[in-house]
PDB file of C-alpha atoms in Angstrom:
ATOM      1  CA  UNK A  13      15.155  51.724  32.684  1.00  0.00           C
ATOM      2  CA  UNK A  14      12.115  49.710  34.006  1.00  0.00           C
ATOM      3  CA  UNK A  15       9.904  50.874  31.152  1.00  0.00           C
ATOM      4  CA  UNK A  16      12.495  49.960  28.478  1.00  0.00           C
ATOM      5  CA  UNK A  17      12.871  46.591  30.323  1.00  0.00           C
ATOM      6  CA  UNK A  18       9.106  45.767  30.208  1.00  0.00           C
ATOM      7  CA  UNK A  19       8.872  46.828  26.531  1.00  0.00           C
ATOM      8  CA  UNK A  20      11.797  44.541  25.568  1.00  0.00           C
ATOM      9  CA  UNK A  21      10.113  41.770  27.681  1.00  0.00           C
ATOM     10  CA  UNK A  22       6.757  42.371  26.032  1.00  0.00           C
ATOM     11  CA  UNK A  23       8.371  42.558  22.527  1.00  0.00           C
ATOM     12  CA  UNK A  24      10.248  39.146  23.098  1.00  0.00           C
ATOM     13  CA  UNK A  25       7.034  37.454  24.203  1.00  0.00           C
ATOM     14  CA  UNK A  26       5.255  38.800  21.216  1.00  0.00           C
ATOM     15  CA  UNK A  27       7.959  37.399  18.894  1.00  0.00           C
ATOM     16  CA  UNK A  28       8.072  33.997  20.686  1.00  0.00           C
ATOM     17  CA  UNK A  29       4.345  33.651  20.316  1.00  0.00           C
ATOM     18  CA  UNK A  30       4.429  34.772  16.759  1.00  0.00           C
ATOM     19  CA  UNK A  31       7.032  32.109  15.943  1.00  0.00           C
ATOM     20  CA  UNK A  32       5.165  29.486  17.793  1.00  0.00           C
ATOM     21  CA  UNK A  33       1.925  30.197  15.788  1.00  0.00           C
ATOM     22  CA  UNK A  34       3.930  30.210  12.690  1.00  0.00           C
ATOM     23  CA  UNK A  35       5.437  26.898  13.376  1.00  0.00           C
ATOM     24  CA  UNK A  36       1.964  25.420  14.408  1.00  0.00           C
ATOM     25  CA  UNK A  37       0.656  26.637  11.104  1.00  0.00           C
ATOM     26  CA  UNK A  38       3.531  24.975   9.044  1.00  0.00           C
ATOM     27  CA  UNK A  39       2.782  21.707  10.889  1.00  0.00           C
ATOM     28  CA  UNK A  40      -0.905  21.925  10.029  1.00  0.00           C
ATOM     29  CA  UNK A  41      -0.076  22.853   6.304  1.00  0.00           C
ATOM     30  CA  UNK A  42       2.253  19.954   6.101  1.00  0.00           C
ATOM     31  CA  UNK A  43      -0.138  17.535   7.565  1.00  0.00           C
ATOM     32  CA  UNK A  44      -2.893  18.750   5.336  1.00  0.00           C
ATOM     33  CA  UNK A  45      -0.719  18.521   2.250  1.00  0.00           C
ATOM     34  CA  UNK A  46      -1.209  14.736   2.116  1.00  0.00           C
ATOM     35  CA  UNK A  47      -4.066  14.392  -0.347  1.00  0.00           C
ATOM     36  CA  UNK A  48      -6.307  11.492   0.077  1.00  0.00           C
ATOM     37  CA  UNK A  49      -7.130   9.558  -3.165  1.00  0.00           C
ATOM     38  CA  UNK A  50     -10.220   7.635  -2.728  1.00  0.00           C
ATOM     39  CA  UNK A  51     -10.394   4.298  -4.737  1.00  0.00           C
ATOM     40  CA  UNK A  52     -13.670   2.207  -4.999  1.00  0.00           C
ATOM     41  CA  UNK A  53     -13.339  -1.380  -5.920  1.00  0.00           C
ATOM     42  CA  UNK A  54     -16.147  -3.795  -7.346  1.00  0.00           C
ATOM     43  CA  UNK A  55     -16.722  -6.407  -9.776  1.00  0.00           C
ATOM     44  CA  UNK A  56     -14.681  -5.804 -11.916  1.00  0.00           C
ATOM     45  CA  UNK A  57     -13.895  -1.987 -12.025  1.00  0.00           C
ATOM     46  CA  UNK A  58     -12.330   0.893 -10.130  1.00  0.00           C
ATOM     47  CA  UNK A  59     -13.700   4.179  -9.325  1.00  0.00           C
ATOM     48  CA  UNK A  60     -10.735   6.712  -8.953  1.00  0.00           C
ATOM     49  CA  UNK A  61      -9.739  10.268 -10.128  1.00  0.00           C
ATOM     50  CA  UNK A  62      -8.255  10.451 -13.781  1.00  0.00           C
ATOM     51  CA  UNK A  63      -5.610  12.842 -12.636  1.00  0.00           C
ATOM     52  CA  UNK A  64      -3.582  13.333  -9.368  1.00  0.00           C
ATOM     53  CA  UNK A  65      -1.241  16.054  -8.291  1.00  0.00           C
ATOM     54  CA  UNK A  66       2.252  14.822  -7.880  1.00  0.00           C
ATOM     55  CA  UNK A  67       3.675  14.297  -4.436  1.00  0.00           C
ATOM     56  CA  UNK A  68       2.763  12.417  -1.204  1.00  0.00           C
ATOM     57  CA  UNK A  69      -0.621  10.896  -1.400  1.00  0.00           C
ATOM     58  CA  UNK A  70      -2.570   8.497   0.772  1.00  0.00           C
ATOM     59  CA  UNK A  71      -4.486   5.787  -1.374  1.00  0.00           C
ATOM     60  CA  UNK A  72      -7.388   4.630   0.427  1.00  0.00           C
ATOM     61  CA  UNK A  73      -9.057   1.522  -1.106  1.00  0.00           C
ATOM     62  CA  UNK A  74     -12.736   0.601  -0.201  1.00  0.00           C
ATOM     63  CA  UNK A  75     -14.160  -2.754  -1.464  1.00  0.00           C
ATOM     64  CA  UNK A  76     -17.849  -2.339  -2.335  1.00  0.00           C
ATOM     65  CA  UNK A  77     -17.737  -5.697  -4.091  1.00  0.00           C
ATOM     66  CA  UNK A  78     -18.386  -9.362  -3.080  1.00  0.00           C
ATOM     67  CA  UNK A  79     -14.962 -10.504  -3.977  1.00  0.00           C
ATOM     68  CA  UNK A  80     -11.595  -9.573  -2.466  1.00  0.00           C
ATOM     69  CA  UNK A  81      -9.834  -6.677  -4.209  1.00  0.00           C
ATOM     70  CA  UNK A  82      -6.606  -4.915  -4.316  1.00  0.00           C
ATOM     71  CA  UNK A  83      -5.215  -1.749  -6.023  1.00  0.00           C
ATOM     72  CA  UNK A  84      -1.753  -2.468  -7.497  1.00  0.00           C
ATOM     73  CA  UNK A  85      -0.085   0.877  -8.408  1.00  0.00           C
ATOM     74  CA  UNK A  86       2.057   0.469 -11.339  1.00  0.00           C
ATOM     75  CA  UNK A  87       4.154   3.342 -12.967  1.00  0.00           C
ATOM     76  CA  UNK A  88       4.726   2.957 -16.718  1.00  0.00           C
ATOM     77  CA  UNK A  89       8.000   3.680 -18.237  1.00  0.00           C
ATOM     78  CA  UNK A  90       8.389   7.005 -19.987  1.00  0.00           C
ATOM     79  CA  UNK A  91       7.215   6.409 -23.496  1.00  0.00           C
ATOM     80  CA  UNK A  92       4.968   3.441 -22.721  1.00  0.00           C
ATOM     81  CA  UNK A  93       1.255   4.080 -23.225  1.00  0.00           C
ATOM     82  CA  UNK A  94      -1.609   2.744 -21.251  1.00  0.00           C
ATOM     83  CA  UNK A  95      -3.075   0.972 -24.241  1.00  0.00           C
ATOM     84  CA  UNK A  96       0.366  -0.625 -25.003  1.00  0.00           C
ATOM     85  CA  UNK A  97       0.753  -1.710 -21.437  1.00  0.00           C
ATOM     86  CA  UNK A  98      -2.918  -3.013 -21.213  1.00  0.00           C
ATOM     87  CA  UNK A  99      -2.410  -5.070 -24.490  1.00  0.00           C
ATOM     88  CA  UNK A 100       0.773  -6.573 -23.110  1.00  0.00           C
ATOM     89  CA  UNK A 101      -0.706  -7.475 -19.808  1.00  0.00           C
ATOM     90  CA  UNK A 102      -3.636  -9.189 -21.500  1.00  0.00           C
ATOM     91  CA  UNK A 103      -1.246 -11.362 -23.620  1.00  0.00           C
ATOM     92  CA  UNK A 104       1.567 -12.183 -21.088  1.00  0.00           C
ATOM     93  CA  UNK A 105      -0.032 -11.476 -17.756  1.00  0.00           C
ATOM     94  CA  UNK A 106       2.389 -10.295 -14.876  1.00  0.00           C
ATOM     95  CA  UNK A 107       5.288 -11.286 -16.968  1.00  0.00           C
ATOM     96  CA  UNK A 108       4.827  -8.290 -19.066  1.00  0.00           C
ATOM     97  CA  UNK A 109       5.410  -5.880 -16.291  1.00  0.00           C
ATOM     98  CA  UNK A 110       9.063  -5.683 -15.526  1.00  0.00           C
ATOM     99  CA  UNK A 111       9.978  -4.638 -19.183  1.00  0.00           C
ATOM    100  CA  UNK A 112       7.368  -1.984 -19.391  1.00  0.00           C
ATOM    101  CA  UNK A 113       6.756  -0.553 -15.771  1.00  0.00           C
ATOM    102  CA  UNK A 114       7.591  -0.458 -12.259  1.00  0.00           C
ATOM    103  CA  UNK A 115       5.549  -1.693  -9.296  1.00  0.00           C
ATOM    104  CA  UNK A 116       5.320   1.040  -6.763  1.00  0.00           C
ATOM    105  CA  UNK A 117       3.203  -0.455  -4.194  1.00  0.00           C
ATOM    106  CA  UNK A 118      -0.699   0.211  -3.672  1.00  0.00           C
ATOM    107  CA  UNK A 119      -3.287  -1.277  -1.319  1.00  0.00           C
ATOM    108  CA  UNK A 120      -3.203  -4.912  -0.458  1.00  0.00           C
ATOM    109  CA  UNK A 121      -6.235  -7.009  -0.806  1.00  0.00           C
ATOM    110  CA  UNK A 122      -9.235  -6.129   1.307  1.00  0.00           C
ATOM    111  CA  UNK A 123     -12.300  -8.337   1.781  1.00  0.00           C
ATOM    112  CA  UNK A 124     -15.958  -7.287   1.143  1.00  0.00           C
ATOM    113  CA  UNK A 125     -16.810  -4.007   2.768  1.00  0.00           C
ATOM    114  CA  UNK A 126     -13.078  -3.589   3.900  1.00  0.00           C
ATOM    115  CA  UNK A 127     -10.967  -0.500   3.601  1.00  0.00           C
ATOM    116  CA  UNK A 128      -7.300   0.271   3.772  1.00  0.00           C
ATOM    117  CA  UNK A 129      -4.556   2.911   3.384  1.00  0.00           C
ATOM    118  CA  UNK A 130      -1.128   3.261   1.836  1.00  0.00           C
ATOM    119  CA  UNK A 131       1.071   6.296   1.362  1.00  0.00           C
ATOM    120  CA  UNK A 132       3.180   6.851  -1.547  1.00  0.00           C
ATOM    121  CA  UNK A 133       5.205   9.607  -3.103  1.00  0.00           C
ATOM    122  CA  UNK A 134       4.093   9.991  -6.761  1.00  0.00           C
ATOM    123  CA  UNK A 135       6.300  11.467  -9.442  1.00  0.00           C
ATOM    124  CA  UNK A 136       4.864  12.779 -12.746  1.00  0.00           C
ATOM    125  CA  UNK A 137       3.910  10.176 -15.199  1.00  0.00           C
ATOM    126  CA  UNK A 138       1.262   7.653 -16.216  1.00  0.00           C
ATOM    127  CA  UNK A 139       0.307   5.006 -13.843  1.00  0.00           C
ATOM    128  CA  UNK A 140      -2.153   1.981 -13.895  1.00  0.00           C
ATOM    129  CA  UNK A 141      -4.391   0.813 -11.189  1.00  0.00           C
ATOM    130  CA  UNK A 142      -4.815  -2.911 -11.630  1.00  0.00           C
ATOM    131  CA  UNK A 143      -6.286  -5.945  -9.664  1.00  0.00           C
ATOM    132  CA  UNK A 144      -4.331  -9.214  -9.935  1.00  0.00           C
ATOM    133  CA  UNK A 145      -6.600 -11.007  -7.509  1.00  0.00           C
ATOM    134  CA  UNK A 146      -8.193 -14.303  -9.274  1.00  0.00           C
ATOM    135  CA  UNK A 147     -11.735 -15.061  -9.346  1.00  0.00           C
ATOM    136  CA  UNK A 148     -12.937 -18.723  -8.554  1.00  0.00           C
ATOM    137  CA  UNK A 149     -12.613 -19.452 -12.282  1.00  0.00           C
ATOM    138  CA  UNK A 150      -8.839 -18.722 -12.014  1.00  0.00           C
ATOM    139  CA  UNK A 151      -9.002 -15.605 -14.175  1.00  0.00           C
ATOM    140  CA  UNK A 152      -7.416 -12.438 -12.731  1.00  0.00           C
ATOM    141  CA  UNK A 153      -9.669  -9.446 -12.324  1.00  0.00           C
ATOM    142  CA  UNK A 154      -7.819  -7.248 -14.584  1.00  0.00           C
ATOM    143  CA  UNK A 155      -8.479  -9.597 -17.486  1.00  0.00           C
ATOM    144  CA  UNK A 156     -12.223  -8.979 -16.489  1.00  0.00           C
ATOM    145  CA  UNK A 157     -11.699  -5.188 -16.851  1.00  0.00           C
ATOM    146  CA  UNK A 158     -10.448  -4.175 -13.547  1.00  0.00           C
ATOM    147  CA  UNK A 159      -7.728  -1.881 -14.762  1.00  0.00           C
ATOM    148  CA  UNK A 160      -7.616   1.829 -14.962  1.00  0.00           C
ATOM    149  CA  UNK A 161      -5.117   4.603 -15.972  1.00  0.00           C
ATOM    150  CA  UNK A 162      -4.135   7.323 -13.595  1.00  0.00           C
ATOM    151  CA  UNK A 163      -2.226  10.314 -14.687  1.00  0.00           C
ATOM    152  CA  UNK A 164       0.117  12.130 -12.293  1.00  0.00           C
ATOM    153  CA  UNK A 165       0.894  15.798 -13.213  1.00  0.00           C
ATOM    154  CA  UNK A 166       2.693  18.716 -11.811  1.00  0.00           C
ATOM    155  CA  UNK A 167       5.943  18.985 -10.000  1.00  0.00           C
ATOM    156  CA  UNK A 168       6.455  16.782  -6.841  1.00  0.00           C
ATOM    157  CA  UNK A 169       7.483  18.707  -3.747  1.00  0.00           C
ATOM    158  CA  UNK A 170      10.480  17.245  -1.788  1.00  0.00           C
ATOM    159  CA  UNK A 171       9.194  16.058   1.580  1.00  0.00           C
ATOM    160  CA  UNK A 172      10.915  14.137   4.483  1.00  0.00           C
ATOM    161  CA  UNK A 173       9.782  10.485   4.904  1.00  0.00           C
ATOM    162  CA  UNK A 174       6.762   9.808   7.091  1.00  0.00           C
ATOM    163  CA  UNK A 175       7.169   8.959  10.511  1.00  0.00           C
ATOM    164  CA  UNK A 176       7.050   5.216  10.889  1.00  0.00           C
ATOM    165  CA  UNK A 177       6.950   2.837  13.960  1.00  0.00           C
ATOM    166  CA  UNK A 178       9.259   0.104  12.363  1.00  0.00           C
ATOM    167  CA  UNK A 179      10.681  -1.080   8.891  1.00  0.00           C
ATOM    168  CA  UNK A 180       9.748  -4.327   7.455  1.00  0.00           C
ATOM    169  CA  UNK A 181      12.066  -5.892   4.863  1.00  0.00           C
ATOM    170  CA  UNK A 182      10.995  -8.162   2.235  1.00  0.00           C
ATOM    171  CA  UNK A 183      13.523 -10.585   0.433  1.00  0.00           C
ATOM    172  CA  UNK A 184      13.724 -13.757  -1.601  1.00  0.00           C
ATOM    173  CA  UNK A 185      11.671 -15.213  -0.050  1.00  0.00           C
ATOM    174  CA  UNK A 186      11.218 -14.248   3.632  1.00  0.00           C
ATOM    175  CA  UNK A 187       9.688 -11.250   5.618  1.00  0.00           C
ATOM    176  CA  UNK A 188      11.810  -9.722   8.237  1.00  0.00           C
ATOM    177  CA  UNK A 189       9.205  -8.127  10.659  1.00  0.00           C
ATOM    178  CA  UNK A 190       8.262  -8.604  14.260  1.00  0.00           C
ATOM    179  CA  UNK A 191       6.190 -11.496  15.647  1.00  0.00           C
ATOM    180  CA  UNK A 192       4.020  -9.244  17.559  1.00  0.00           C
ATOM    181  CA  UNK A 193       2.620  -5.815  16.700  1.00  0.00           C
ATOM    182  CA  UNK A 194       0.629  -3.279  18.811  1.00  0.00           C
ATOM    183  CA  UNK A 195      -2.994  -2.826  18.176  1.00  0.00           C
ATOM    184  CA  UNK A 196      -4.273   0.522  16.794  1.00  0.00           C
ATOM    185  CA  UNK A 197      -3.079   3.056  14.211  1.00  0.00           C
ATOM    186  CA  UNK A 198       0.505   2.648  13.120  1.00  0.00           C
ATOM    187  CA  UNK A 199       2.664   3.391   9.909  1.00  0.00           C
ATOM    188  CA  UNK A 200       5.160   0.847   8.826  1.00  0.00           C
ATOM    189  CA  UNK A 201       7.972   1.455   6.305  1.00  0.00           C
ATOM    190  CA  UNK A 202       8.223  -1.549   3.870  1.00  0.00           C
ATOM    191  CA  UNK A 203      11.332  -2.207   1.861  1.00  0.00           C
ATOM    192  CA  UNK A 204      12.071  -4.685  -1.113  1.00  0.00           C
ATOM    193  CA  UNK A 205      15.657  -6.000  -0.574  1.00  0.00           C
ATOM    194  CA  UNK A 206      15.093  -8.820  -2.856  1.00  0.00           C
ATOM    195  CA  UNK A 207      15.735  -9.401  -6.640  1.00  0.00           C
ATOM    196  CA  UNK A 208      12.088 -10.011  -7.389  1.00  0.00           C
ATOM    197  CA  UNK A 209       8.852  -7.889  -6.847  1.00  0.00           C
ATOM    198  CA  UNK A 210       7.407  -8.622  -3.511  1.00  0.00           C
ATOM    199  CA  UNK A 211       4.141  -7.587  -1.595  1.00  0.00           C
ATOM    200  CA  UNK A 212       3.157  -7.630   2.044  1.00  0.00           C
ATOM    201  CA  UNK A 213      -0.420  -8.429   2.200  1.00  0.00           C
ATOM    202  CA  UNK A 214      -2.255  -9.040   5.493  1.00  0.00           C
ATOM    203  CA  UNK A 215      -4.895 -11.577   6.609  1.00  0.00           C
ATOM    204  CA  UNK A 216      -6.708 -11.657   9.815  1.00  0.00           C
ATOM    205  CA  UNK A 217      -7.333 -15.207  10.959  1.00  0.00           C
ATOM    206  CA  UNK A 218     -10.830 -16.132  11.938  1.00  0.00           C
ATOM    207  CA  UNK A 219     -10.965 -17.325  15.532  1.00  0.00           C
ATOM    208  CA  UNK A 220      -9.390 -20.561  16.178  1.00  0.00           C
ATOM    209  CA  UNK A 221      -7.763 -20.787  12.749  1.00  0.00           C
ATOM    210  CA  UNK A 222      -4.113 -21.258  12.099  1.00  0.00           C
ATOM    211  CA  UNK A 223      -1.459 -20.659   9.483  1.00  0.00           C
ATOM    212  CA  UNK A 224      -1.923 -24.405   8.576  1.00  0.00           C
ATOM    213  CA  UNK A 225      -5.749 -23.969   8.016  1.00  0.00           C
ATOM    214  CA  UNK A 226      -4.754 -21.020   5.570  1.00  0.00           C
ATOM    215  CA  UNK A 227      -2.307 -23.102   3.537  1.00  0.00           C
ATOM    216  CA  UNK A 228      -4.673 -25.963   3.442  1.00  0.00           C
ATOM    217  CA  UNK A 229      -7.546 -23.884   2.197  1.00  0.00           C
ATOM    218  CA  UNK A 230      -5.175 -22.212  -0.414  1.00  0.00           C
ATOM    219  CA  UNK A 231      -4.185 -25.559  -1.658  1.00  0.00           C
ATOM    220  CA  UNK A 232      -7.849 -26.811  -2.022  1.00  0.00           C
ATOM    221  CA  UNK A 233     -10.315 -23.893  -1.640  1.00  0.00           C
ATOM    222  CA  UNK A 234     -13.653 -25.064  -0.268  1.00  0.00           C
ATOM    223  CA  UNK A 235     -16.203 -22.816   1.546  1.00  0.00           C
ATOM    224  CA  UNK A 236     -15.323 -19.400   2.822  1.00  0.00           C
ATOM    225  CA  UNK A 237     -11.602 -18.805   3.452  1.00  0.00           C
ATOM    226  CA  UNK A 238     -10.451 -18.975   7.151  1.00  0.00           C
ATOM    227  CA  UNK A 239      -9.409 -15.245   7.116  1.00  0.00           C
ATOM    228  CA  UNK A 240     -10.387 -11.771   6.188  1.00  0.00           C
ATOM    229  CA  UNK A 241      -8.047  -9.850   3.754  1.00  0.00           C
ATOM    230  CA  UNK A 242      -7.342  -6.423   5.564  1.00  0.00           C
ATOM    231  CA  UNK A 243      -4.830  -4.548   3.317  1.00  0.00           C
ATOM    232  CA  UNK A 244      -1.119  -4.169   3.688  1.00  0.00           C
ATOM    233  CA  UNK A 245       1.143  -3.024   0.709  1.00  0.00           C
ATOM    234  CA  UNK A 246       0.972  -4.449  -2.760  1.00  0.00           C
ATOM    235  CA  UNK A 247       3.749  -5.275  -5.030  1.00  0.00           C
ATOM    236  CA  UNK A 248       7.097  -3.255  -4.950  1.00  0.00           C
ATOM    237  CA  UNK A 249       9.742  -3.685  -7.568  1.00  0.00           C
ATOM    238  CA  UNK A 250      13.421  -4.509  -6.358  1.00  0.00           C
ATOM    239  CA  UNK A 251      15.050  -1.671  -4.563  1.00  0.00           C
ATOM    240  CA  UNK A 252      11.693   0.283  -4.027  1.00  0.00           C
ATOM    241  CA  UNK A 253       9.846   1.034  -0.734  1.00  0.00           C
ATOM    242  CA  UNK A 254       6.567   2.274   0.570  1.00  0.00           C
ATOM    243  CA  UNK A 255       4.459   2.945   3.670  1.00  0.00           C
ATOM    244  CA  UNK A 256       1.482   1.113   4.896  1.00  0.00           C
ATOM    245  CA  UNK A 257      -1.039   2.774   7.206  1.00  0.00           C
ATOM    246  CA  UNK A 258      -2.534   0.131   9.533  1.00  0.00           C
ATOM    247  CA  UNK A 259      -5.200   0.131  12.371  1.00  0.00           C
ATOM    248  CA  UNK A 260      -5.403  -3.413  13.342  1.00  0.00           C
ATOM    249  CA  UNK A 261      -7.549  -4.847  16.113  1.00  0.00           C
ATOM    250  CA  UNK A 262      -6.150  -7.658  18.370  1.00  0.00           C
ATOM    251  CA  UNK A 263      -5.855 -11.029  16.814  1.00  0.00           C
ATOM    252  CA  UNK A 264      -3.761 -13.551  14.836  1.00  0.00           C
ATOM    253  CA  UNK A 265      -2.675 -12.530  11.442  1.00  0.00           C
ATOM    254  CA  UNK A 266      -0.518 -13.725   8.438  1.00  0.00           C
ATOM    255  CA  UNK A 267       1.766 -11.599   6.181  1.00  0.00           C
ATOM    256  CA  UNK A 268       1.942 -13.126   2.636  1.00  0.00           C
ATOM    257  CA  UNK A 269       3.293 -12.566  -0.897  1.00  0.00           C
ATOM    258  CA  UNK A 270       1.356 -14.206  -3.563  1.00  0.00           C
ATOM    259  CA  UNK A 271       3.544 -12.730  -6.532  1.00  0.00           C
ATOM    260  CA  UNK A 272       4.610 -15.599  -8.851  1.00  0.00           C
ATOM    261  CA  UNK A 273       8.163 -16.621  -9.211  1.00  0.00           C
ATOM    262  CA  UNK A 274       9.184 -16.447 -12.843  1.00  0.00           C
ATOM    263  CA  UNK A 275      11.197 -19.415 -12.888  1.00  0.00           C
ATOM    264  CA  UNK A 276       8.896 -21.798 -11.231  1.00  0.00           C
ATOM    265  CA  UNK A 277       5.513 -20.118 -11.511  1.00  0.00           C
ATOM    266  CA  UNK A 278       4.933 -20.683  -7.929  1.00  0.00           C
ATOM    267  CA  UNK A 279       3.461 -18.108  -5.575  1.00  0.00           C
ATOM    268  CA  UNK A 280       6.145 -16.728  -3.419  1.00  0.00           C
ATOM    269  CA  UNK A 281       4.076 -17.945  -0.368  1.00  0.00           C
ATOM    270  CA  UNK A 282       4.742 -21.501  -1.582  1.00  0.00           C
ATOM    271  CA  UNK A 283       8.463 -20.653  -1.403  1.00  0.00           C
ATOM    272  CA  UNK A 284       8.502 -19.527   2.219  1.00  0.00           C
ATOM    273  CA  UNK A 285       7.079 -15.927   2.123  1.00  0.00           C
ATOM    274  CA  UNK A 286       4.180 -16.400   4.539  1.00  0.00           C
ATOM    275  CA  UNK A 287       4.485 -15.476   8.219  1.00  0.00           C
ATOM    276  CA  UNK A 288       2.178 -15.532  11.154  1.00  0.00           C
ATOM    277  CA  UNK A 289       2.223 -12.634  13.666  1.00  0.00           C
ATOM    278  CA  UNK A 290       0.074 -11.417  16.687  1.00  0.00           C
ATOM    279  CA  UNK A 291      -1.430  -8.071  17.266  1.00  0.00           C
ATOM    280  CA  UNK A 292      -1.978  -7.307  20.855  1.00  0.00           C
TER     281      UNK A 292
END
């Protein structure tokens, strides 16, 4: 009986260890399944893959240029070609987007030598990477050639949502988010509950600068801006959501949406969609 009991105990331990190893293996595989898509930005071009496998990806934007750049991710409606969309965008600007495509996030603007990440679930289809940031001459970067197609192929695997520290809500025209965030790595879910597209771009204020300094500089740019653009998440169409991966050092920041209001032409930031917060 003692021998049988010992064999049974050994067998149970063997099974438990095997299940534990299998579970660890599954976690590792799940973590490694999030592909990192490297996107380089410069004046006025993107470097990025031509095709990407459907599913969850991390889009990593690195700015090698001298001007701020972002990577707006746009999914074209089925049946809309890249050439058709590009032509409409050149003719009508951002007003062309709602009828032909959906904004699905992307990486918010980063200053020179900056880098930032977002996580997105990509379904099969044709996408566009575009930069809407304007140069000093007022012309948006996409009009200077900063636009690139991205084809998503294959079958997207169902996955549970990424773990997030908090949910930030964008509305017409406010941000619902904390006044203070912890420093260091964190993932935040961002939801567009408004009736217009919105973005949550992040600016790190230079020491001693305030929200009022940013507003004054935006109204009449002169000299370097009183902030560094450090990413965030780009435009999301109504009802959409995305995840931004942050690793912010302590300091004072601003969340801002600069997407224009179709009725007035005013940037959403001029309609109240700008908020200061602190990272501690």
